[in-house]
Coordinates of C-alpha atoms (C1' of nucleotides) in Angstrom, one line a residue:
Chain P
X5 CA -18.8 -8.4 -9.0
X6 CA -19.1 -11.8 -7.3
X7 CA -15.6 -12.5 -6.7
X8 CA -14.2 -10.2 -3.8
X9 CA -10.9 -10.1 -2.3
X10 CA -10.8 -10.6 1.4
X11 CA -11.2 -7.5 3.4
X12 CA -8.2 -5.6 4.5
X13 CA -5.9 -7.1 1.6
X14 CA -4.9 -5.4 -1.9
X15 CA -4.0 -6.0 -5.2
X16 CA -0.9 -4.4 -6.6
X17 CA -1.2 -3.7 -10.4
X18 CA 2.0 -3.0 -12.6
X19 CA 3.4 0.8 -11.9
X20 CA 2.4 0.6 -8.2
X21 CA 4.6 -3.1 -8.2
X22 CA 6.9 -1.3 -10.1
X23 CA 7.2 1.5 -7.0
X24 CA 7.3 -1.3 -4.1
X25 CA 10.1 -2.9 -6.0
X26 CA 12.1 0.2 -6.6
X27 CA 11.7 1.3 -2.1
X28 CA 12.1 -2.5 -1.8
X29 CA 15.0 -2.8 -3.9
X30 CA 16.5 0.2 -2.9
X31 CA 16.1 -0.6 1.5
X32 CA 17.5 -3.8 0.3
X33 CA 20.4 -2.5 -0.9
X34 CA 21.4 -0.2 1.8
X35 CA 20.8 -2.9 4.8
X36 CA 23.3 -4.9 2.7
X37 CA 25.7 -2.2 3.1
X38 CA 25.5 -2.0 6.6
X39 CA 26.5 -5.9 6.6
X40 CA 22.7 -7.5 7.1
X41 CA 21.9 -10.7 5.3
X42 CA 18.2 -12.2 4.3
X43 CA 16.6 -14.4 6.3
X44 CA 13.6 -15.8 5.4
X45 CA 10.4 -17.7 7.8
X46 CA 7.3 -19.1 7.5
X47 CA 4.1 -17.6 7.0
X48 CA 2.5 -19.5 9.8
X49 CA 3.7 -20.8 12.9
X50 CA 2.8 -22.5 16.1
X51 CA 0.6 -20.2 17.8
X52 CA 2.1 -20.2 20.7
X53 CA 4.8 -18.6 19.4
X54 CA 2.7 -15.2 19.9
X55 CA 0.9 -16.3 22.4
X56 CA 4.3 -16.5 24.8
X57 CA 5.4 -12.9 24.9
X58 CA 2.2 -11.6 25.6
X59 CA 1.4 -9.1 23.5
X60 CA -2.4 -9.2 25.0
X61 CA -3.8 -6.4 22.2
X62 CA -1.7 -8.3 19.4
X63 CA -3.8 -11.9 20.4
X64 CA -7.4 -10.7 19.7
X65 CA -5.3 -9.6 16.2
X66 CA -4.5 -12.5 15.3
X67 CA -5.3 -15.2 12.7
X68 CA -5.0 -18.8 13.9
X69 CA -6.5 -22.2 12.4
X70 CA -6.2 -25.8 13.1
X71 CA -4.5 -27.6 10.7
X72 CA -5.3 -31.0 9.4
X73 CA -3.5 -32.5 11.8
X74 CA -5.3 -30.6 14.9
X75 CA -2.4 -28.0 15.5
X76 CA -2.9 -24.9 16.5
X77 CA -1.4 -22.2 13.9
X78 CA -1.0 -18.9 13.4
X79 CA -0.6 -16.1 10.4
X80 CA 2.3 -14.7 12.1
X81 CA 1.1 -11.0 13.1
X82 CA 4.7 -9.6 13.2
X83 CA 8.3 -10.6 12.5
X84 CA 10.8 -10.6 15.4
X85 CA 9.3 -13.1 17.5
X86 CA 9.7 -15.6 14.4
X87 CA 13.1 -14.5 14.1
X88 CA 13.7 -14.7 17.4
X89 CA 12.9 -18.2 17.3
X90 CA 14.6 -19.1 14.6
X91 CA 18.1 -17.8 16.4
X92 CA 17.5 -19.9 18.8
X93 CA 16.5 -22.9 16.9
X94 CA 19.7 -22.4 14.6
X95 CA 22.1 -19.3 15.3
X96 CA 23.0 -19.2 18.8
X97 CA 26.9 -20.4 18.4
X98 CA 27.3 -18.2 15.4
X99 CA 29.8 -15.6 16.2
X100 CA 28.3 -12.2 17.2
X101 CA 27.0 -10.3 16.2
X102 CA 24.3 -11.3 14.3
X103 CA 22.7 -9.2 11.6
X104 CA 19.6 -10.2 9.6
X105 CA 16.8 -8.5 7.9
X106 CA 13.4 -9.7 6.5
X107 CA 10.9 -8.8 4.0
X108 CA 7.8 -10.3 4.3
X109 CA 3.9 -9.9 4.9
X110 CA 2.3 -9.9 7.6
X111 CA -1.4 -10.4 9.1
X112 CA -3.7 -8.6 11.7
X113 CA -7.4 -9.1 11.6
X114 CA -8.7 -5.6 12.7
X115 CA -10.8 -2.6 11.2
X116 CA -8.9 -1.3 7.8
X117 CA -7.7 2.1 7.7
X118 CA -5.5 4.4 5.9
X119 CA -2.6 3.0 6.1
X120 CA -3.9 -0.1 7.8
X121 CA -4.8 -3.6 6.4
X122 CA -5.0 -7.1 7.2
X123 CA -2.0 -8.2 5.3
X124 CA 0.7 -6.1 5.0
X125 CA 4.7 -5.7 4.5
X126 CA 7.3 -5.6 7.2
X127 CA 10.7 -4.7 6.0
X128 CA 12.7 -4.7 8.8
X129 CA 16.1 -6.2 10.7
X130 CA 17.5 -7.7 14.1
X131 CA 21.2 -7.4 15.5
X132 CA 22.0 -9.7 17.8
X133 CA 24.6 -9.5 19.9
X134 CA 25.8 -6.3 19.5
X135 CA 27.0 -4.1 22.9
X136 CA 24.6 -0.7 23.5
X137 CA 24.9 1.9 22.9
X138 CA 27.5 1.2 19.7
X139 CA 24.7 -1.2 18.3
X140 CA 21.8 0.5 19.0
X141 CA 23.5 3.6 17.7
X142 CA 24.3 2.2 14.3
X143 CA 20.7 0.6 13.9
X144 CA 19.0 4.0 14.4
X145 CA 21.5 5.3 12.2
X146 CA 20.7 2.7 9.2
X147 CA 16.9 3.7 10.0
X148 CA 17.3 7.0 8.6
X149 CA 19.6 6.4 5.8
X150 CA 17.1 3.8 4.7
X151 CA 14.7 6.6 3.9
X152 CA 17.4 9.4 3.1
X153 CA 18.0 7.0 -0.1
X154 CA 14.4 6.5 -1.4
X155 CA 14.1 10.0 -1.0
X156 CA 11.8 10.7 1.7
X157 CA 12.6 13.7 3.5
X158 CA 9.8 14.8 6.1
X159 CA 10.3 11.8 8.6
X160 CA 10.9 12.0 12.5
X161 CA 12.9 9.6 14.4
X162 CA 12.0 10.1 18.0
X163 CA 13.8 8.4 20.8
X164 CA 13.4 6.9 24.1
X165 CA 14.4 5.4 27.1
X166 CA 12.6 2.6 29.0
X167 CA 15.0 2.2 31.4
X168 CA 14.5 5.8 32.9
X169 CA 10.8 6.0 33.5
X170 CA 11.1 2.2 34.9
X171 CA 13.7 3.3 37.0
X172 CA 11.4 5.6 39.1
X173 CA 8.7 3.7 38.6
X174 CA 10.7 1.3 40.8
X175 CA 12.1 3.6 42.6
X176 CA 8.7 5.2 43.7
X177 CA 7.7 1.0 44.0
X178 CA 4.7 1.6 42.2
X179 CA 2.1 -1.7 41.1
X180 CA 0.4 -1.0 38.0
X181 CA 3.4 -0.3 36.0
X182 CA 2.0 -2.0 32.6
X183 CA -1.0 0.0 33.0
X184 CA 1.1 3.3 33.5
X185 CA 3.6 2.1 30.6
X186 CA 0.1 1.5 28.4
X187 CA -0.7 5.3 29.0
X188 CA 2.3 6.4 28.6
X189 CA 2.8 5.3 25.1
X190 CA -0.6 6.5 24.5
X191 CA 0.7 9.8 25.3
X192 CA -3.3 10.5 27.1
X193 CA -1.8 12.4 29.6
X194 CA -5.3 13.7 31.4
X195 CA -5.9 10.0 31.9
X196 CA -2.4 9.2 33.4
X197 CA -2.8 11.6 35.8
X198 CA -6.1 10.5 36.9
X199 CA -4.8 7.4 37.4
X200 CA -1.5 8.3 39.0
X201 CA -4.0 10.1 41.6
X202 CA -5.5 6.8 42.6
X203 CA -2.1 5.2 42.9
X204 CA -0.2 5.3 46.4
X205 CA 3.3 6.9 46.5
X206 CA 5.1 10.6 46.8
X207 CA 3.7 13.3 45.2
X208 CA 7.3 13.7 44.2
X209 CA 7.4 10.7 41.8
X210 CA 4.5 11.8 40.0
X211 CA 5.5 14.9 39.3
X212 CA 8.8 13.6 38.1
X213 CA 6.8 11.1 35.9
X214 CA 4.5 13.4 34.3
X215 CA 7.6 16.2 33.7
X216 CA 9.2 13.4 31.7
X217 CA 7.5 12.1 29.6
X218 CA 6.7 15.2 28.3
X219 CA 10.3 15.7 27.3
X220 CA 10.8 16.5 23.4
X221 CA 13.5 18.1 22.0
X222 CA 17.4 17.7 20.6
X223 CA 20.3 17.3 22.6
X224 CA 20.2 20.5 24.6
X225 CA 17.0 19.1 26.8
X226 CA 19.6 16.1 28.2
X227 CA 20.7 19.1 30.5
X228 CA 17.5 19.8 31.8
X229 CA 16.3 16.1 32.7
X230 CA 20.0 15.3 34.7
X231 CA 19.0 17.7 36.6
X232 CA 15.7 16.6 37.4
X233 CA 16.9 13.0 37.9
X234 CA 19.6 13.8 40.4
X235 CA 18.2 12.1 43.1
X236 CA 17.0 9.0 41.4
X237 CA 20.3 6.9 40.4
X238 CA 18.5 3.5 38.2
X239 CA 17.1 6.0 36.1
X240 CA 20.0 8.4 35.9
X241 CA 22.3 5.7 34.4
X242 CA 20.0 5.0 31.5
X243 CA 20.2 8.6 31.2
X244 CA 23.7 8.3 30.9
X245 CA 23.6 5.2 28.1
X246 CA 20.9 7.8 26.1
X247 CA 23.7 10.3 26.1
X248 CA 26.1 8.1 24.9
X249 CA 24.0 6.9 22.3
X250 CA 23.3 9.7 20.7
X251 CA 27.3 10.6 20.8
X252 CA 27.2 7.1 18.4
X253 CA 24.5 8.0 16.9
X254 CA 26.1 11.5 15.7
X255 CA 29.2 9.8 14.7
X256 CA 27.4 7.6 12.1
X257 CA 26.1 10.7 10.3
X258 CA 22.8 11.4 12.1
X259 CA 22.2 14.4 14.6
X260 CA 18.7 15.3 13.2
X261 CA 16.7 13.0 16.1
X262 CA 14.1 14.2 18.4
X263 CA 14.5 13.0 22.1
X264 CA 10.8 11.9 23.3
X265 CA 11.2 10.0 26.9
X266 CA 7.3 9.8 26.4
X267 CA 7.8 6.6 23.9
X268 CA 6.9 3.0 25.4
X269 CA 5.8 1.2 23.0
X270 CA 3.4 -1.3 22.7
X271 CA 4.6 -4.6 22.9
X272 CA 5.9 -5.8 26.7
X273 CA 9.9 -7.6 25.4
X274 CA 11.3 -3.8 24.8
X275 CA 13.8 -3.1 27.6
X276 CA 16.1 0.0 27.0
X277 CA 16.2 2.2 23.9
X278 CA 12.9 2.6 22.1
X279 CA 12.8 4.6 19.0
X280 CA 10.0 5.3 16.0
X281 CA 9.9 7.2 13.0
X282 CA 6.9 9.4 12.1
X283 CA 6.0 11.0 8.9
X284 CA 3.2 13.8 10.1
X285 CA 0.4 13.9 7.5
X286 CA -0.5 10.4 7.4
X287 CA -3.5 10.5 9.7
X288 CA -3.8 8.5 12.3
X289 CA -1.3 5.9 11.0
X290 CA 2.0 8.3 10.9
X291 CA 3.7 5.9 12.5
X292 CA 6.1 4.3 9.6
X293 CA 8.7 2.6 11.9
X294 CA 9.2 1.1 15.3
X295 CA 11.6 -1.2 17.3
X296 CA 14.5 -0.8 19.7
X297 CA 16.2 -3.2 22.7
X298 CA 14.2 -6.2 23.4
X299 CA 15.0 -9.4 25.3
X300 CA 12.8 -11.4 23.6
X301 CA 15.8 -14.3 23.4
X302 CA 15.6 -14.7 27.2
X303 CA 11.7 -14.8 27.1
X304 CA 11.7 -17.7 24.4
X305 CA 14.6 -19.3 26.8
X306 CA 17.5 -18.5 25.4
X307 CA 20.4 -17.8 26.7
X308 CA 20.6 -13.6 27.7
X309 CA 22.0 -11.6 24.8
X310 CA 21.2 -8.0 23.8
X311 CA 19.2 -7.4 20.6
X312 CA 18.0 -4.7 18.5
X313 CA 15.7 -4.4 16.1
X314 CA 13.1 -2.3 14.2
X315 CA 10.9 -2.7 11.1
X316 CA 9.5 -0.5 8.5
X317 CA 5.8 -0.4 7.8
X318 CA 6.4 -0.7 4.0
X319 CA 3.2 0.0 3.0
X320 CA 3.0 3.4 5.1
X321 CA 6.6 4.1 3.7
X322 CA 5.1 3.6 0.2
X323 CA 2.0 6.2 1.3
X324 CA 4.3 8.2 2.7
X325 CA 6.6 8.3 -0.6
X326 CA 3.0 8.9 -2.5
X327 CA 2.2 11.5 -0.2
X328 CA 5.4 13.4 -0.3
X329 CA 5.0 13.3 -4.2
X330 CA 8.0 11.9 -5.1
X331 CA 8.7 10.5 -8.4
X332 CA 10.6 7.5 -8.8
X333 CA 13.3 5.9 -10.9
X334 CA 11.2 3.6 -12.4
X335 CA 12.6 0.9 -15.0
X336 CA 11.2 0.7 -18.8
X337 CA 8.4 -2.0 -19.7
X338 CA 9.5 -1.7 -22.7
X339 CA 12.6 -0.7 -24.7
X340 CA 12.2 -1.9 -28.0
X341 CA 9.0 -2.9 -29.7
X342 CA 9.8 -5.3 -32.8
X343 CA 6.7 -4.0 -35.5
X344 CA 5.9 -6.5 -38.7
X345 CA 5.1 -4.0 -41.2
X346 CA 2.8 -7.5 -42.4
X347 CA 2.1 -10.4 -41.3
X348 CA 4.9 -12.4 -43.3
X349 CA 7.6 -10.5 -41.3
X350 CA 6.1 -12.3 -38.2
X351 CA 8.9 -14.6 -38.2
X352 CA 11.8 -12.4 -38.7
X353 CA 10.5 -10.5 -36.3
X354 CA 10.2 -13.1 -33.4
X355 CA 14.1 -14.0 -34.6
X356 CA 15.0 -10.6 -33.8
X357 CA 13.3 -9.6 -30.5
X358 CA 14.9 -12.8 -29.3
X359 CA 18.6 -11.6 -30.1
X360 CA 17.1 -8.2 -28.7
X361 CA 16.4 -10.2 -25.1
X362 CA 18.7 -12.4 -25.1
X363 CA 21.2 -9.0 -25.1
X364 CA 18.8 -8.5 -22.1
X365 CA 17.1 -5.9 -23.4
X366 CA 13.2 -5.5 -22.2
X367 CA 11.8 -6.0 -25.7
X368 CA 8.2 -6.6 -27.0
X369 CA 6.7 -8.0 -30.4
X370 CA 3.1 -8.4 -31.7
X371 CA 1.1 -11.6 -30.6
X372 CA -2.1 -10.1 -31.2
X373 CA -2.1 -10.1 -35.3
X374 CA -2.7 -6.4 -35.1
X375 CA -2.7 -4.2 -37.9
X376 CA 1.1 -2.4 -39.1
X377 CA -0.5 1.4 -38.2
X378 CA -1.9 0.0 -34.8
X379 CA 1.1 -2.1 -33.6
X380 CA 2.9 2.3 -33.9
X381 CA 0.2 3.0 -31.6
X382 CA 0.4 0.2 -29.4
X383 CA 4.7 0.5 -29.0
X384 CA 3.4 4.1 -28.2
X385 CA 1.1 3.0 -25.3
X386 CA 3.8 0.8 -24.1
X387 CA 6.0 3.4 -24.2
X388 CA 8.7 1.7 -26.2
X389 CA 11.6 4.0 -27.0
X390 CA 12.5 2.4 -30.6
X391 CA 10.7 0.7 -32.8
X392 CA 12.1 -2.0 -35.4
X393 CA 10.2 -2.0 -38.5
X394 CA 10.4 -4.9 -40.2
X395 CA 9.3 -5.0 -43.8
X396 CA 10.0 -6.7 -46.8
X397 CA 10.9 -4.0 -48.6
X398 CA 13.7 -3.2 -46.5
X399 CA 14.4 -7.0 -46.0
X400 CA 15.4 -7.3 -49.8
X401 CA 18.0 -5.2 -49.2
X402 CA 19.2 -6.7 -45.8
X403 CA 18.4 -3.4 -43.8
X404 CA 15.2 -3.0 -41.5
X405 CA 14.1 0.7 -39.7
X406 CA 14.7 1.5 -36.6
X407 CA 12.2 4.2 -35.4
X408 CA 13.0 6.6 -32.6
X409 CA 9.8 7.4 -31.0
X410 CA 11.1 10.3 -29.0
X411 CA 12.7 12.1 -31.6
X412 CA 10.6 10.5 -34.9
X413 CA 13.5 10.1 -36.7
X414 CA 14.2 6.5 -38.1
X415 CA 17.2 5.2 -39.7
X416 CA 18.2 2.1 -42.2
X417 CA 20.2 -0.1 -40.4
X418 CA 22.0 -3.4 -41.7
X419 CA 20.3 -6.6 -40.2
X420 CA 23.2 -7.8 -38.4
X421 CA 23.9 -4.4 -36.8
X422 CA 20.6 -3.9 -35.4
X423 CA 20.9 -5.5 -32.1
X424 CA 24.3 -4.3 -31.4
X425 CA 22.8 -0.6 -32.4
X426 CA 20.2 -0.8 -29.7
X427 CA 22.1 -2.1 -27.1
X428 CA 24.7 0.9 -27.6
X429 CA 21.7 3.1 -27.6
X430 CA 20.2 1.7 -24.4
X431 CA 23.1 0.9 -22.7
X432 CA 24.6 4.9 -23.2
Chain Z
rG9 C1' -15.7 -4.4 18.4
rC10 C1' -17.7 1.0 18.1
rC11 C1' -18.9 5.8 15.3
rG12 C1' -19.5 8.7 10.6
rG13 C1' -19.4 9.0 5.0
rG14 C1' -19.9 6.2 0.6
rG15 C1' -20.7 2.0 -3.5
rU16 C1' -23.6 3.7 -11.3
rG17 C1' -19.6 0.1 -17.6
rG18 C1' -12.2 -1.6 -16.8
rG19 C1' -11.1 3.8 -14.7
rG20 C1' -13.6 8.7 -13.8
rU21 C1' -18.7 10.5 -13.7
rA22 C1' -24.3 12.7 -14.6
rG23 C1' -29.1 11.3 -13.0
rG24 C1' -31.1 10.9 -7.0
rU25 C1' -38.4 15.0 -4.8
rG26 C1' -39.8 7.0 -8.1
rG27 C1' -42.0 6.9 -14.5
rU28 C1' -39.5 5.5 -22.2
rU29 C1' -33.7 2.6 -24.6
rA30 C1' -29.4 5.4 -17.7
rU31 C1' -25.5 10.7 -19.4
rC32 C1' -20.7 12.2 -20.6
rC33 C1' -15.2 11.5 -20.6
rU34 C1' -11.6 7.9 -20.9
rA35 C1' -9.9 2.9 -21.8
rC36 C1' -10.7 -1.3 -25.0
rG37 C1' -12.1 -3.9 -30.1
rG38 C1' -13.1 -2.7 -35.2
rG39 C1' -13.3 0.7 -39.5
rA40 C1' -12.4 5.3 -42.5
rC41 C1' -6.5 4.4 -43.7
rU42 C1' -3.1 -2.5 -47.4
rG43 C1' 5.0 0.7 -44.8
rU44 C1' 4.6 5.0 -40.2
rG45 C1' 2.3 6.4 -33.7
rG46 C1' 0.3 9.4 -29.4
rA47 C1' -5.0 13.7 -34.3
rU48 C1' -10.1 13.4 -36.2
rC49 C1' -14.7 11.0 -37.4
rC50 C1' -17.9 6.5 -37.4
rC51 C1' -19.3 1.8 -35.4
rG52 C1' -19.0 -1.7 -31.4
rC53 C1' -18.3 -3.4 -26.2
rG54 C1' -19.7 -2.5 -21.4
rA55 C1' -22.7 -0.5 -15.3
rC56 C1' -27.0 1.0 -11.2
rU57 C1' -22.7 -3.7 -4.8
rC58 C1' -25.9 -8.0 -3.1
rG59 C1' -30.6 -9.6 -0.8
rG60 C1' -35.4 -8.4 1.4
rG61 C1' -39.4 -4.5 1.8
rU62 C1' -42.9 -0.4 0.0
rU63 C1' -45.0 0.4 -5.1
rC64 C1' -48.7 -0.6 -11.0
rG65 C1' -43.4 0.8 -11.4
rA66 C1' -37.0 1.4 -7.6
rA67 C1' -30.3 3.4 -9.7
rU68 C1' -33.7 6.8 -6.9
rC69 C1' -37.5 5.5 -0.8
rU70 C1' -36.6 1.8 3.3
rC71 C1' -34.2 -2.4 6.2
rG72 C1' -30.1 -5.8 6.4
rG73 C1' -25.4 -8.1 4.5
rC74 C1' -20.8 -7.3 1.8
rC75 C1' -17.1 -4.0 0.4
rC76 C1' -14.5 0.9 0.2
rC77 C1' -13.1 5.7 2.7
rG78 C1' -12.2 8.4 7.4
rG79 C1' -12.1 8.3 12.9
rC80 C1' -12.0 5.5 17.9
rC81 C1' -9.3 1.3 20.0
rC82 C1' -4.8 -0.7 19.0
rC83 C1' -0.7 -0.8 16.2
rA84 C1' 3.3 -0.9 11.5

RNA sequence: GCCGGGGUGGGGUAGGUGGUUAUCCUACGGGACUGUGGAUCCCGCGACUCGGGUUCGAAUCUCGGCCCCGGCCCCA
């Protein structure tokens, strides 16, 4: 094989298209619910539209070119930072709040993985505008509905608090603090407290630090970290907005969170709430969903205004889906195969798969000159439900056969009833 | 970028200590079968990832590239 695809990216063939564009379809339909509207950027932009945030692990990621005219661009490596841009470029005087959503690929040049490529699908949203913990509460909230509805049932939405380790971490007036954060969301605890050991402050902060983030549980461990907090008041009012938020968060129809203060994410423009989905059994990519606060507006220099976001990894929620075995409602190829019983009939037989689709029904016919006794077996492989026999023997009479390839019974229907026939059979 | 395991027709495979025409299943095309399918039989099509080395001879041994799979890093 001389022709290769690029490393990292994928073709999709029919049924697995056919999957993506049920989960698609269906995430689609429930954002829309919840009152988001597509929005749609580029596939490139000015690379220093990633470049400005940060992200220092996301830069050697990234693919960038000069165009023809010597500008530097990028294959955009994520999705809110164009959205971001794009508010302030067109939406800032819309009334608030804001909600959009995106589907769209994706590109990171590192070393494929399960569940890891170079282009991939983000399926994911941004309210701007919103007030925490109301906001925050009902994106979380959409998060897991979004996978109740495609069925996937073994996911864990884990959340956090920046604001709380922050707020000791300023309290103790520690330096370092990316460095800490970094290891912290690593969750490599041995090495945080090796390097908490070299850093200068009281014992007492680092204690407190290293009992928090190993916090995991529901609601009943709140009681536990107030207590341990009591003396520290930045971080005990974010423990306060947590609380609140998962009051919001139960009264939009989700209790079944885990509470993980050990989650700090990667990327530098989160500020409060943090959350991520997992789905355990996918390796070392189980991570299916990220996002929470950011003030990525203010970075770009905007004007300050709370945001929330998150995206799903679509293709991980696809692997997921795969992994968990479920089967999905996938639509016919084919409903109704259109057979010349010989090759006179071709004609007739065009005229009447073209009623047949213009009803809207999925409908196939023979363009390959095949044989009567193969074009059965081909409607078979296509897995069309009925077959219209067309032959001149029934012609003469006005009638043609419709052949039920579930059951194998056929029946002698009147030309002019045929299409109405299958569309009441379909349709049912 | 680093570490490990791999790469044989469209898909799945056998062969692997070097030696005739590279095995089988499936898919595909045709036929047995000129108005009845998913059955059977026959025929056909079609592959050793690429390049160098060792050798009389390489799918097989060896080195390198490419790609795939898993892990590290990082992330979704």
């Amino acid at each position: 094989m001389e022709l290769q695809k690029p490393r990292g990216t994928r073709d999709f063939l029919f049924e697995e298209m056919k999957e993506r564009k049920y989960v698609e379809g269906t995430l689609r339909g429930v954002f829309e619910t919840y009152g988001y509207q597509e929005i749609k950027t580029p596939l490139f932009e000015d690379l220093s539209l990633f470049t400005l945030k940060s992200g220092e692990g996301i830069m050697e990621q990234i693919y960038h070119f000069k165009d023809k005219g010597g500008r530097d661009l990028a294959l955009r490596p994520e999705l809110t930072a164009p959205v971001a841009r794009l508010y302030i470029n067109q939406l800032q005087k819309v009334p608030k709040p804001i909600k959009m959503y995106y589907f769209g690929s994706c590109f990171r040049y590192e070393r494929p993985q399960a569940g890891r490529f170079r282009q991939f699908w983000q399926l994911g949203c941004e309210l701007i505008g919103g007030k925490s913990p109301d906001a925050e509460g009902e994106v979380i909230a959409m998060a897991a509905h979004s996978l109740e509805k495609i069925g996937l049932t073994d996911f864990e939405i884990h959340i956090g608090d920046l604001g709380i380790i922050r707020g000791i971490l300023n309290q103790a007036q520690l330096e370092d603090q990316d460095q800490i954060m970094a290891l912290i969301d690593k969750g490599d605890v041995e090495e945080l407290k090796s390097c908490l050991e070299r850093v200068e402050t009281d014992q007492k902060y680092k204690d407190i630090l290293l009992n928090l983030i190993g916090v995991q549980g529901h609601r009943e461990v709140m009681e536990e970290v107030r207590e341990i907090l009591e003396d520290y008041p930045d971080a005990s009012k974010s423990l306060q907005e947590l609380e609140r938020l998962l009051d919001v968060l139960e009264s939009f129809g989700f209790s079944n969170y885990v509470v993980n203060l050990g989650i700090a994410r990667g990327l530098d423009y989160y500020s409060g709430t943090v959350f991520e989905i997992y789905v355990h059994g996918l390796g070392a990519q189980k991570q299916i969903s990220g996002g929470g606060t950011y003030n990525l507006i203010e970075v770009f220099g905007g004007e300050k205004v709370e945001s929330t976001g998150f995206a799903f990894g679509f293709d991980r929620v696809m692997e997921a889906l795969k992994q968990q075995k479920s089967t999905l409602p996938l639509a016919k190829t084919v409903e109704v195969f259109v057979a010349p019983v010989s090759p006179e009939m071709k004609f007739k037989s065009f005229e009447i798969a073209d009623k047949l689709r213009k009803e809207g029904i999925a409908t196939e016919t023979d363009l390959a000159g095949r044989k009567f006794k193969k074009l059965l077996s081909h409607a078979n492989n296509l897995g069309a439900r009925y077959v219209v026999l067309v032959g001149a023997r029934d012609l003469e009479q006005g009638h043609v056969t419709i052949k039920d390839m579930d059951s194998s019974l056929q029946e002698q229907v009147a030309l002019e009833e045929v299409v109405n026939l299958l569309v009441s059979k379909i349709r049912r």
